[in-house]
PDB file of C-alpha atoms in Angstrom:
ATOM      1  CA  LEU H   1      25.108  43.046 -39.625  1.00  0.00           C
ATOM      2  CA  LEU H   2      23.187  41.634 -36.693  1.00  0.00           C
ATOM      3  CA  SER H   3      21.287  44.261 -34.816  1.00  0.00           C
ATOM      4  CA  LYS H   4      22.043  44.727 -31.164  1.00  0.00           C
ATOM      5  CA  PRO H   5      19.399  43.525 -28.710  1.00  0.00           C
ATOM      6  CA  THR H   6      17.002  46.313 -27.965  1.00  0.00           C
ATOM      7  CA  LYS H   7      15.745  47.218 -24.516  1.00  0.00           C
ATOM      8  CA  ARG H   8      12.295  45.935 -25.462  1.00  0.00           C
ATOM      9  CA  LYS H   9      13.686  42.507 -26.433  1.00  0.00           C
ATOM     10  CA  ALA H  10      15.523  42.317 -23.133  1.00  0.00           C
ATOM     11  CA  ILE H  11      12.311  43.115 -21.249  1.00  0.00           C
ATOM     12  CA  VAL H  12      10.360  40.457 -23.188  1.00  0.00           C
ATOM     13  CA  LEU H  13      13.034  37.821 -22.585  1.00  0.00           C
ATOM     14  CA  GLY H  14      13.219  38.808 -18.946  1.00  0.00           C
ATOM     15  CA  SER H  15       9.447  38.487 -18.547  1.00  0.00           C
ATOM     16  CA  TYR H  16       9.521  35.031 -20.141  1.00  0.00           C
ATOM     17  CA  ALA H  17      12.282  33.944 -17.778  1.00  0.00           C
ATOM     18  CA  ALA H  18      10.476  35.388 -14.762  1.00  0.00           C
ATOM     19  CA  SER H  19       7.232  33.644 -15.758  1.00  0.00           C
ATOM     20  CA  PHE H  20       9.032  30.326 -16.156  1.00  0.00           C
ATOM     21  CA  ILE H  21      10.722  30.674 -12.760  1.00  0.00           C
ATOM     22  CA  PHE H  22       7.413  31.673 -11.154  1.00  0.00           C
ATOM     23  CA  VAL H  23       5.532  28.684 -12.588  1.00  0.00           C
ATOM     24  CA  LEU H  24       8.377  26.338 -11.662  1.00  0.00           C
ATOM     25  CA  GLY H  25       8.359  27.754  -8.144  1.00  0.00           C
ATOM     26  CA  ILE H  26       4.612  27.126  -7.828  1.00  0.00           C
ATOM     27  CA  PHE H  27       5.052  23.491  -8.864  1.00  0.00           C
ATOM     28  CA  LEU H  28       7.962  23.026  -6.457  1.00  0.00           C
ATOM     29  CA  LEU H  29       5.999  24.548  -3.582  1.00  0.00           C
ATOM     30  CA  LYS H  30       3.008  22.363  -4.368  1.00  0.00           C
ATOM     31  CA  GLU H  31       5.227  19.287  -4.412  1.00  0.00           C
ATOM     32  CA  LEU H  32       6.898  20.348  -1.168  1.00  0.00           C
ATOM     33  CA  PHE H  33       3.642  20.815   0.750  1.00  0.00           C
ATOM     34  CA  ASP H  34       1.699  17.952  -0.839  1.00  0.00           C
ATOM     35  CA  ARG H  35       1.961  15.153   1.724  1.00  0.00           C
ATOM     36  CA  ARG H  36      -0.179  12.652  -0.164  1.00  0.00           C
ATOM     37  CA  LEU H  37       1.640   9.372  -0.807  1.00  0.00           C
ATOM     38  CA  LEU H  38       0.359   8.854  -4.392  1.00  0.00           C
ATOM     39  CA  ASP H  39       3.030   6.477  -5.722  1.00  0.00           C
ATOM     40  CA  LYS H  40       5.905   4.176  -4.765  1.00  0.00           C
ATOM     41  CA  MET H  41       8.622   6.812  -5.038  1.00  0.00           C
ATOM     42  CA  ARG H  42       6.805   9.331  -2.842  1.00  0.00           C
ATOM     43  CA  VAL H  43       5.885   6.687  -0.257  1.00  0.00           C
ATOM     44  CA  GLU H  44       9.459   5.526   0.181  1.00  0.00           C
ATOM     45  CA  HIS H  45      10.764   9.113   0.268  1.00  0.00           C
ATOM     46  CA  ILE H  46       8.186  10.372   2.793  1.00  0.00           C
ATOM     47  CA  THR H  47       7.804   7.352   5.094  1.00  0.00           C
ATOM     48  CA  LEU H  48      11.283   5.814   4.662  1.00  0.00           C
ATOM     49  CA  GLY H  49       9.511   2.456   4.376  1.00  0.00           C
ATOM     50  CA  LYS H  50       9.572  -0.013   1.501  1.00  0.00           C
ATOM     51  CA  VAL H  51       6.642  -0.687  -0.821  1.00  0.00           C
ATOM     52  CA  LEU H  52       5.823  -4.330  -1.564  1.00  0.00           C
ATOM     53  CA  GLY H  53       2.842  -3.731  -3.831  1.00  0.00           C
ATOM     54  CA  VAL H  54      -0.057  -1.514  -4.868  1.00  0.00           C
ATOM     55  CA  PHE H  55      -3.833  -1.827  -5.261  1.00  0.00           C
ATOM     56  CA  PRO H  56      -5.929   0.273  -7.657  1.00  0.00           C
ATOM     57  CA  GLU H  57      -8.534   2.946  -7.086  1.00  0.00           C
ATOM     58  CA  GLU H  58     -11.993   2.613  -8.585  1.00  0.00           C
ATOM     59  CA  GLY H  59     -10.944   4.947 -11.393  1.00  0.00           C
ATOM     60  CA  LYS H  60     -12.768   7.057 -13.927  1.00  0.00           C
ATOM     61  CA  LEU H  61     -15.648   5.623 -15.902  1.00  0.00           C
ATOM     62  CA  GLY H  62     -13.506   4.901 -18.951  1.00  0.00           C
ATOM     63  CA  LYS H  63     -11.216   2.544 -17.022  1.00  0.00           C
ATOM     64  CA  ARG H  64     -13.613   0.996 -14.502  1.00  0.00           C
ATOM     65  CA  ILE H  65     -14.314  -1.861 -16.914  1.00  0.00           C
ATOM     66  CA  PHE H  66     -10.648  -2.859 -16.545  1.00  0.00           C
ATOM     67  CA  ARG H  67     -10.677  -2.720 -12.729  1.00  0.00           C
ATOM     68  CA  LYS H  68     -10.802  -6.505 -12.426  1.00  0.00           C
ATOM     69  CA  SER H  69      -7.681  -6.849 -14.593  1.00  0.00           C
ATOM     70  CA  TYR H  70      -5.847  -4.282 -12.482  1.00  0.00           C
ATOM     71  CA  GLU H  71      -6.910  -5.960  -9.237  1.00  0.00           C
ATOM     72  CA  GLU H  72      -6.036  -9.490 -10.356  1.00  0.00           C
ATOM     73  CA  THR H  73      -2.587  -8.398 -11.519  1.00  0.00           C
ATOM     74  CA  CYS H  74      -1.891  -6.530  -8.268  1.00  0.00           C
ATOM     75  CA  ILE H  75      -3.058  -9.460  -6.117  1.00  0.00           C
ATOM     76  CA  ARG H  76      -0.975 -11.909  -8.128  1.00  0.00           C
ATOM     77  CA  LEU H  77       2.173  -9.785  -7.728  1.00  0.00           C
ATOM     78  CA  LEU H  78       1.492  -9.258  -4.025  1.00  0.00           C
ATOM     79  CA  GLY H  79       0.852 -12.952  -3.444  1.00  0.00           C
ATOM     80  CA  ASN H  80       3.982 -14.010  -5.318  1.00  0.00           C
ATOM     81  CA  ASN H  81       6.122 -11.485  -3.447  1.00  0.00           C
ATOM     82  CA  LEU H  82       4.803 -12.662  -0.075  1.00  0.00           C
ATOM     83  CA  LEU H  83       5.597 -16.290  -0.937  1.00  0.00           C
ATOM     84  CA  ASN H  84       9.268 -15.388  -0.478  1.00  0.00           C
ATOM     85  CA  TYR H  85       8.614 -14.748   3.217  1.00  0.00           C
ATOM     86  CA  PHE H  86       6.789 -17.990   4.011  1.00  0.00           C
ATOM     87  CA  ALA H  87       8.241 -20.143   6.761  1.00  0.00           C
ATOM     88  CA  SER H  88       9.480 -23.691   6.237  1.00  0.00           C
ATOM     89  CA  GLU H  89       7.155 -24.772   9.040  1.00  0.00           C
ATOM     90  CA  LYS H  90       3.466 -23.996   8.747  1.00  0.00           C
ATOM     91  CA  PRO H  91       1.531 -21.914   9.248  1.00  0.00           C
ATOM     92  CA  SER H  92       3.024 -18.752   7.793  1.00  0.00           C
ATOM     93  CA  ILE H  93       1.355 -15.772   9.469  1.00  0.00           C
ATOM     94  CA  ILE H  94       0.774 -12.583   7.489  1.00  0.00           C
ATOM     95  CA  ASN H  95      -0.459  -9.600   9.504  1.00  0.00           C
ATOM     96  CA  PHE H  96      -2.612  -6.962   7.805  1.00  0.00           C
ATOM     97  CA  PHE H  97      -2.385  -3.565   9.508  1.00  0.00           C
ATOM     98  CA  SER H  98      -3.502  -0.056   8.688  1.00  0.00           C
ATOM     99  CA  ILE H  99      -2.840   3.235  10.431  1.00  0.00           C
ATOM    100  CA  SER H 100      -6.275   4.576   9.454  1.00  0.00           C
ATOM    101  CA  SER H 101      -9.446   2.849   8.318  1.00  0.00           C
ATOM    102  CA  GLY H 102     -10.835   2.727   4.789  1.00  0.00           C
ATOM    103  CA  VAL H 103      -7.961   0.970   2.998  1.00  0.00           C
ATOM    104  CA  GLN H 104      -9.897  -2.146   1.869  1.00  0.00           C
ATOM    105  CA  LYS H 105      -8.125  -4.558   4.214  1.00  0.00           C
ATOM    106  CA  THR H 106     -10.910  -7.152   4.193  1.00  0.00           C
ATOM    107  CA  TYR H 107     -11.418  -6.991   0.440  1.00  0.00           C
ATOM    108  CA  ILE H 108      -7.697  -7.365  -0.316  1.00  0.00           C
ATOM    109  CA  ALA H 109      -7.170 -10.080   2.325  1.00  0.00           C
ATOM    110  CA  THR H 110     -10.030 -12.106   0.823  1.00  0.00           C
ATOM    111  CA  ALA H 111      -8.712 -11.683  -2.727  1.00  0.00           C
ATOM    112  CA  LEU H 112      -5.213 -12.699  -1.613  1.00  0.00           C
ATOM    113  CA  SER H 113      -6.617 -15.737   0.182  1.00  0.00           C
ATOM    114  CA  ASP H 114      -8.531 -16.785  -2.944  1.00  0.00           C
ATOM    115  CA  TYR H 115      -5.369 -16.445  -5.049  1.00  0.00           C
ATOM    116  CA  TRP H 116      -3.315 -18.653  -2.734  1.00  0.00           C
ATOM    117  CA  LYS H 117      -6.140 -21.203  -2.509  1.00  0.00           C
ATOM    118  CA  SER H 118      -6.112 -21.402  -6.304  1.00  0.00           C
ATOM    119  CA  MET H 119      -2.475 -22.498  -5.963  1.00  0.00           C
ATOM    120  CA  GLY H 120      -3.474 -25.352  -3.671  1.00  0.00           C
ATOM    121  CA  LEU H 121      -2.535 -23.722  -0.354  1.00  0.00           C
ATOM    122  CA  SER H 122      -4.792 -23.989   2.683  1.00  0.00           C
ATOM    123  CA  VAL H 123      -5.466 -20.456   3.911  1.00  0.00           C
ATOM    124  CA  LYS H 124      -7.307 -19.190   6.980  1.00  0.00           C
ATOM    125  CA  ASN H 125      -8.493 -15.591   7.266  1.00  0.00           C
ATOM    126  CA  ILE H 126      -8.820 -14.163  10.774  1.00  0.00           C
ATOM    127  CA  ASP H 127     -10.786 -10.947  11.229  1.00  0.00           C
ATOM    128  CA  TRP H 128     -10.646  -8.959  14.467  1.00  0.00           C
ATOM    129  CA  ASN H 129     -14.324  -8.066  13.949  1.00  0.00           C
ATOM    130  CA  LYS H 130     -15.381 -11.719  14.085  1.00  0.00           C
ATOM    131  CA  ASP H 131     -12.707 -13.926  15.610  1.00  0.00           C
ATOM    132  CA  PHE H 132     -11.348 -12.057  18.640  1.00  0.00           C
ATOM    133  CA  SER H 133     -11.849  -8.937  20.716  1.00  0.00           C
ATOM    134  CA  ASN H 134      -9.009  -6.456  20.283  1.00  0.00           C
ATOM    135  CA  SER H 135      -9.855  -4.761  23.601  1.00  0.00           C
ATOM    136  CA  SER H 136      -9.901  -7.870  25.795  1.00  0.00           C
ATOM    137  CA  LYS H 137      -7.195  -8.617  28.351  1.00  0.00           C
ATOM    138  CA  SER H 138      -6.371 -11.905  26.637  1.00  0.00           C
ATOM    139  CA  HIS H 139      -5.663 -10.022  23.398  1.00  0.00           C
ATOM    140  CA  LEU H 140      -3.595  -7.271  24.981  1.00  0.00           C
ATOM    141  CA  LEU H 141      -1.354  -9.712  26.898  1.00  0.00           C
ATOM    142  CA  VAL H 142      -1.176 -12.455  24.264  1.00  0.00           C
ATOM    143  CA  ASN H 143       2.163 -14.064  23.448  1.00  0.00           C
ATOM    144  CA  LYS H 144       1.236 -15.621  20.120  1.00  0.00           C
ATOM    145  CA  LEU H 145      -1.786 -15.960  17.858  1.00  0.00           C
ATOM    146  CA  SER H 146      -2.660 -19.498  18.950  1.00  0.00           C
ATOM    147  CA  ASP H 147      -3.131 -18.215  22.523  1.00  0.00           C
ATOM    148  CA  LEU H 148      -6.381 -16.580  21.383  1.00  0.00           C
ATOM    149  CA  ASN H 149      -7.981 -20.039  21.062  1.00  0.00           C
ATOM    150  CA  ILE H 150      -7.971 -19.820  17.279  1.00  0.00           C
ATOM    151  CA  ASP H 151      -7.048 -22.959  15.341  1.00  0.00           C
ATOM    152  CA  VAL H 152      -4.192 -21.961  13.032  1.00  0.00           C
ATOM    153  CA  VAL H 153      -2.030 -25.095  13.056  1.00  0.00           C
ATOM    154  CA  ASN H 154      -3.694 -26.989  10.219  1.00  0.00           C
ATOM    155  CA  ASN H 155      -3.146 -24.282   7.616  1.00  0.00           C
ATOM    156  CA  ASP H 156      -0.346 -23.338   5.274  1.00  0.00           C
ATOM    157  CA  VAL H 157      -1.072 -19.620   5.609  1.00  0.00           C
ATOM    158  CA  VAL H 158      -2.947 -17.479   8.123  1.00  0.00           C
ATOM    159  CA  ILE H 159      -3.924 -13.914   7.194  1.00  0.00           C
ATOM    160  CA  VAL H 160      -4.743 -11.830  10.267  1.00  0.00           C
ATOM    161  CA  GLU H 161      -6.616  -8.591   9.745  1.00  0.00           C
ATOM    162  CA  TYR H 162      -6.269  -6.055  12.574  1.00  0.00           C
ATOM    163  CA  PRO H 163      -8.181  -2.805  13.185  1.00  0.00           C
ATOM    164  CA  SER H 164      -6.630   0.587  12.443  1.00  0.00           C
ATOM    165  CA  ILE H 165      -3.710   1.261  14.760  1.00  0.00           C
ATOM    166  CA  LYS H 166      -4.708   4.883  15.458  1.00  0.00           C
ATOM    167  CA  GLU H 167      -7.741   3.728  17.430  1.00  0.00           C
ATOM    168  CA  ASN H 168      -6.615   0.310  18.656  1.00  0.00           C
ATOM    169  CA  PRO H 169      -3.540  -1.138  20.410  1.00  0.00           C
ATOM    170  CA  ILE H 170      -1.612  -3.942  18.723  1.00  0.00           C
ATOM    171  CA  PRO H 171       0.338  -6.259  21.074  1.00  0.00           C
ATOM    172  CA  LYS H 172       4.004  -6.293  20.143  1.00  0.00           C
ATOM    173  CA  ASN H 173       4.142 -10.093  20.503  1.00  0.00           C
ATOM    174  CA  LEU H 174       1.737 -10.461  17.575  1.00  0.00           C
ATOM    175  CA  LEU H 175       4.040  -8.262  15.498  1.00  0.00           C
ATOM    176  CA  GLN H 176       7.099 -10.285  16.441  1.00  0.00           C
ATOM    177  CA  THR H 177       5.670 -13.795  16.036  1.00  0.00           C
ATOM    178  CA  ALA H 178       4.373 -13.295  12.486  1.00  0.00           C
ATOM    179  CA  ASN H 179       6.308 -14.029   9.303  1.00  0.00           C
ATOM    180  CA  PHE H 180       5.421 -10.739   7.683  1.00  0.00           C
ATOM    181  CA  ASN H 181       3.781  -7.458   8.701  1.00  0.00           C
ATOM    182  CA  LEU H 182       1.988  -5.667   5.876  1.00  0.00           C
ATOM    183  CA  VAL H 183       0.877  -2.068   6.415  1.00  0.00           C
ATOM    184  CA  LEU H 184      -1.874  -0.824   4.091  1.00  0.00           C
ATOM    185  CA  LEU H 185      -1.791   2.912   3.333  1.00  0.00           C
ATOM    186  CA  ASP H 186      -4.176   5.051   1.272  1.00  0.00           C
ATOM    187  CA  ALA H 187      -2.367   6.816  -1.580  1.00  0.00           C
ATOM    188  CA  LYS H 188      -4.809   9.740  -1.569  1.00  0.00           C
ATOM    189  CA  LYS H 189      -4.579  10.593   2.129  1.00  0.00           C
ATOM    190  CA  ALA H 190      -2.109  13.170   3.442  1.00  0.00           C
ATOM    191  CA  TRP H 191       0.692  11.735   5.572  1.00  0.00           C
ATOM    192  CA  GLY H 192       1.020  13.475   8.935  1.00  0.00           C
ATOM    193  CA  GLU H 193       3.478  13.460  11.799  1.00  0.00           C
ATOM    194  CA  SER H 194       1.240  11.174  13.851  1.00  0.00           C
ATOM    195  CA  ASP H 195       1.171   8.679  10.956  1.00  0.00           C
ATOM    196  CA  GLN H 196       4.957   8.708  10.791  1.00  0.00           C
ATOM    197  CA  SER H 197       5.260   8.218  14.563  1.00  0.00           C
ATOM    198  CA  ILE H 198       2.954   5.203  14.459  1.00  0.00           C
ATOM    199  CA  PHE H 199       4.739   3.706  11.451  1.00  0.00           C
ATOM    200  CA  ASP H 200       8.146   4.178  13.095  1.00  0.00           C
ATOM    201  CA  GLU H 201       6.879   2.560  16.292  1.00  0.00           C
ATOM    202  CA  ILE H 202       5.444  -0.573  14.669  1.00  0.00           C
ATOM    203  CA  THR H 203       8.586  -0.855  12.547  1.00  0.00           C
ATOM    204  CA  LYS H 204      10.683  -0.806  15.701  1.00  0.00           C
ATOM    205  CA  LEU H 205       8.395  -3.255  17.524  1.00  0.00           C
ATOM    206  CA  SER H 206       8.484  -5.699  14.582  1.00  0.00           C
ATOM    207  CA  LYS H 207      12.193  -6.224  15.260  1.00  0.00           C
ATOM    208  CA  ASP H 208      13.444  -8.935  12.848  1.00  0.00           C
ATOM    209  CA  VAL H 209      10.057  -9.554  11.212  1.00  0.00           C
ATOM    210  CA  PRO H 210       9.893  -7.898   7.764  1.00  0.00           C
ATOM    211  CA  ILE H 211       7.491  -4.962   7.560  1.00  0.00           C
ATOM    212  CA  MET H 212       6.535  -3.375   4.235  1.00  0.00           C
ATOM    213  CA  ILE H 213       3.794  -1.248   2.676  1.00  0.00           C
ATOM    214  CA  LEU H 214       0.870  -2.021   0.384  1.00  0.00           C
ATOM    215  CA  LEU H 215      -0.267   1.239  -1.192  1.00  0.00           C
ATOM    216  CA  THR H 216      -4.002   1.202  -1.910  1.00  0.00           C
ATOM    217  CA  ASN H 217      -6.286   3.511  -3.884  1.00  0.00           C
ATOM    218  CA  VAL H 218      -3.525   4.291  -6.390  1.00  0.00           C
ATOM    219  CA  SER H 219      -4.227   5.655  -9.847  1.00  0.00           C
ATOM    220  CA  HIS H 220      -4.326   3.271 -12.788  1.00  0.00           C
ATOM    221  CA  SER H 221      -1.255   4.923 -14.285  1.00  0.00           C
ATOM    222  CA  VAL H 222       0.721   4.000 -11.146  1.00  0.00           C
ATOM    223  CA  VAL H 223      -0.542   0.405 -11.397  1.00  0.00           C
ATOM    224  CA  GLU H 224       0.522   0.272 -15.045  1.00  0.00           C
ATOM    225  CA  ASN H 225       3.984   1.638 -14.256  1.00  0.00           C
ATOM    226  CA  ILE H 226       4.573  -0.963 -11.557  1.00  0.00           C
ATOM    227  CA  THR H 227       2.879  -4.002 -13.091  1.00  0.00           C
ATOM    228  CA  GLY H 228       3.343  -3.259 -16.782  1.00  0.00           C
ATOM    229  CA  LEU H 229      -0.355  -3.997 -17.323  1.00  0.00           C
ATOM    230  CA  LYS H 230      -1.904  -2.179 -20.280  1.00  0.00           C
ATOM    231  CA  PRO H 231      -5.514  -3.402 -20.404  1.00  0.00           C
ATOM    232  CA  LEU H 232      -6.568  -1.167 -23.299  1.00  0.00           C
ATOM    233  CA  LYS H 233      -3.752  -2.460 -25.468  1.00  0.00           C
ATOM    234  CA  LYS H 234      -4.303  -6.020 -24.267  1.00  0.00           C
ATOM    235  CA  LYS H 235      -7.978  -5.955 -25.229  1.00  0.00           C
ATOM    236  CA  PHE H 236      -7.238  -4.387 -28.606  1.00  0.00           C
ATOM    237  CA  GLU H 237      -4.679  -7.068 -29.435  1.00  0.00           C
ATOM    238  CA  ALA H 238      -7.075  -9.804 -28.311  1.00  0.00           C
ATOM    239  CA  ASN H 239      -9.714  -8.553 -30.742  1.00  0.00           C
ATOM    240  CA  ASN H 240      -7.334  -8.566 -33.710  1.00  0.00           C
TER     241      ASN H 240
END
């Protein structure tokens, strides 16, 4: 005959169940209060925006040797996705924005430009640090990019890099006369209410111009999940 559960067994089982619920609760609370963006799913859930692509972090020592492979794959996917938004008449204008600084805008814009040039496209990169003053009256009241006395006509693509929106105003006309507005966000930074307010505002001001997110500084595992790139496996197969 099976023995009836003793009081001690019930206590042990109860303690196991309580421990499991406690640990689960800790994880749920951590997830609830963790406002870092981290990956595509979290970004789209927290910001309500759409992610177009990702760009990798520097990574741990063991994977730094594969950084170039990660970067090239991410740039290729980003460049190919953006091709779908090019205009029939040139130039196609791609705006690079960030809410905060430190998201590698210049580095990514240059890499994207190099990728498109390798496809035979003529690409011009415009940098607010070099090509125009973001605090001048002409910039604040501009109707379109060509009004800033910058030659953009003889190019297939123009990539315009703007300063961080938290510290600098962006004229709505420049949002609305582009072909695509790309917002670069750092995966490791916590997302606050002020960030959401700014993102909602530029989304509204963009009107009919598509606006999507490029998530930078993401872990290599996130890059692999999105791109399917497995550099360790790829190198092993190449050596055999």
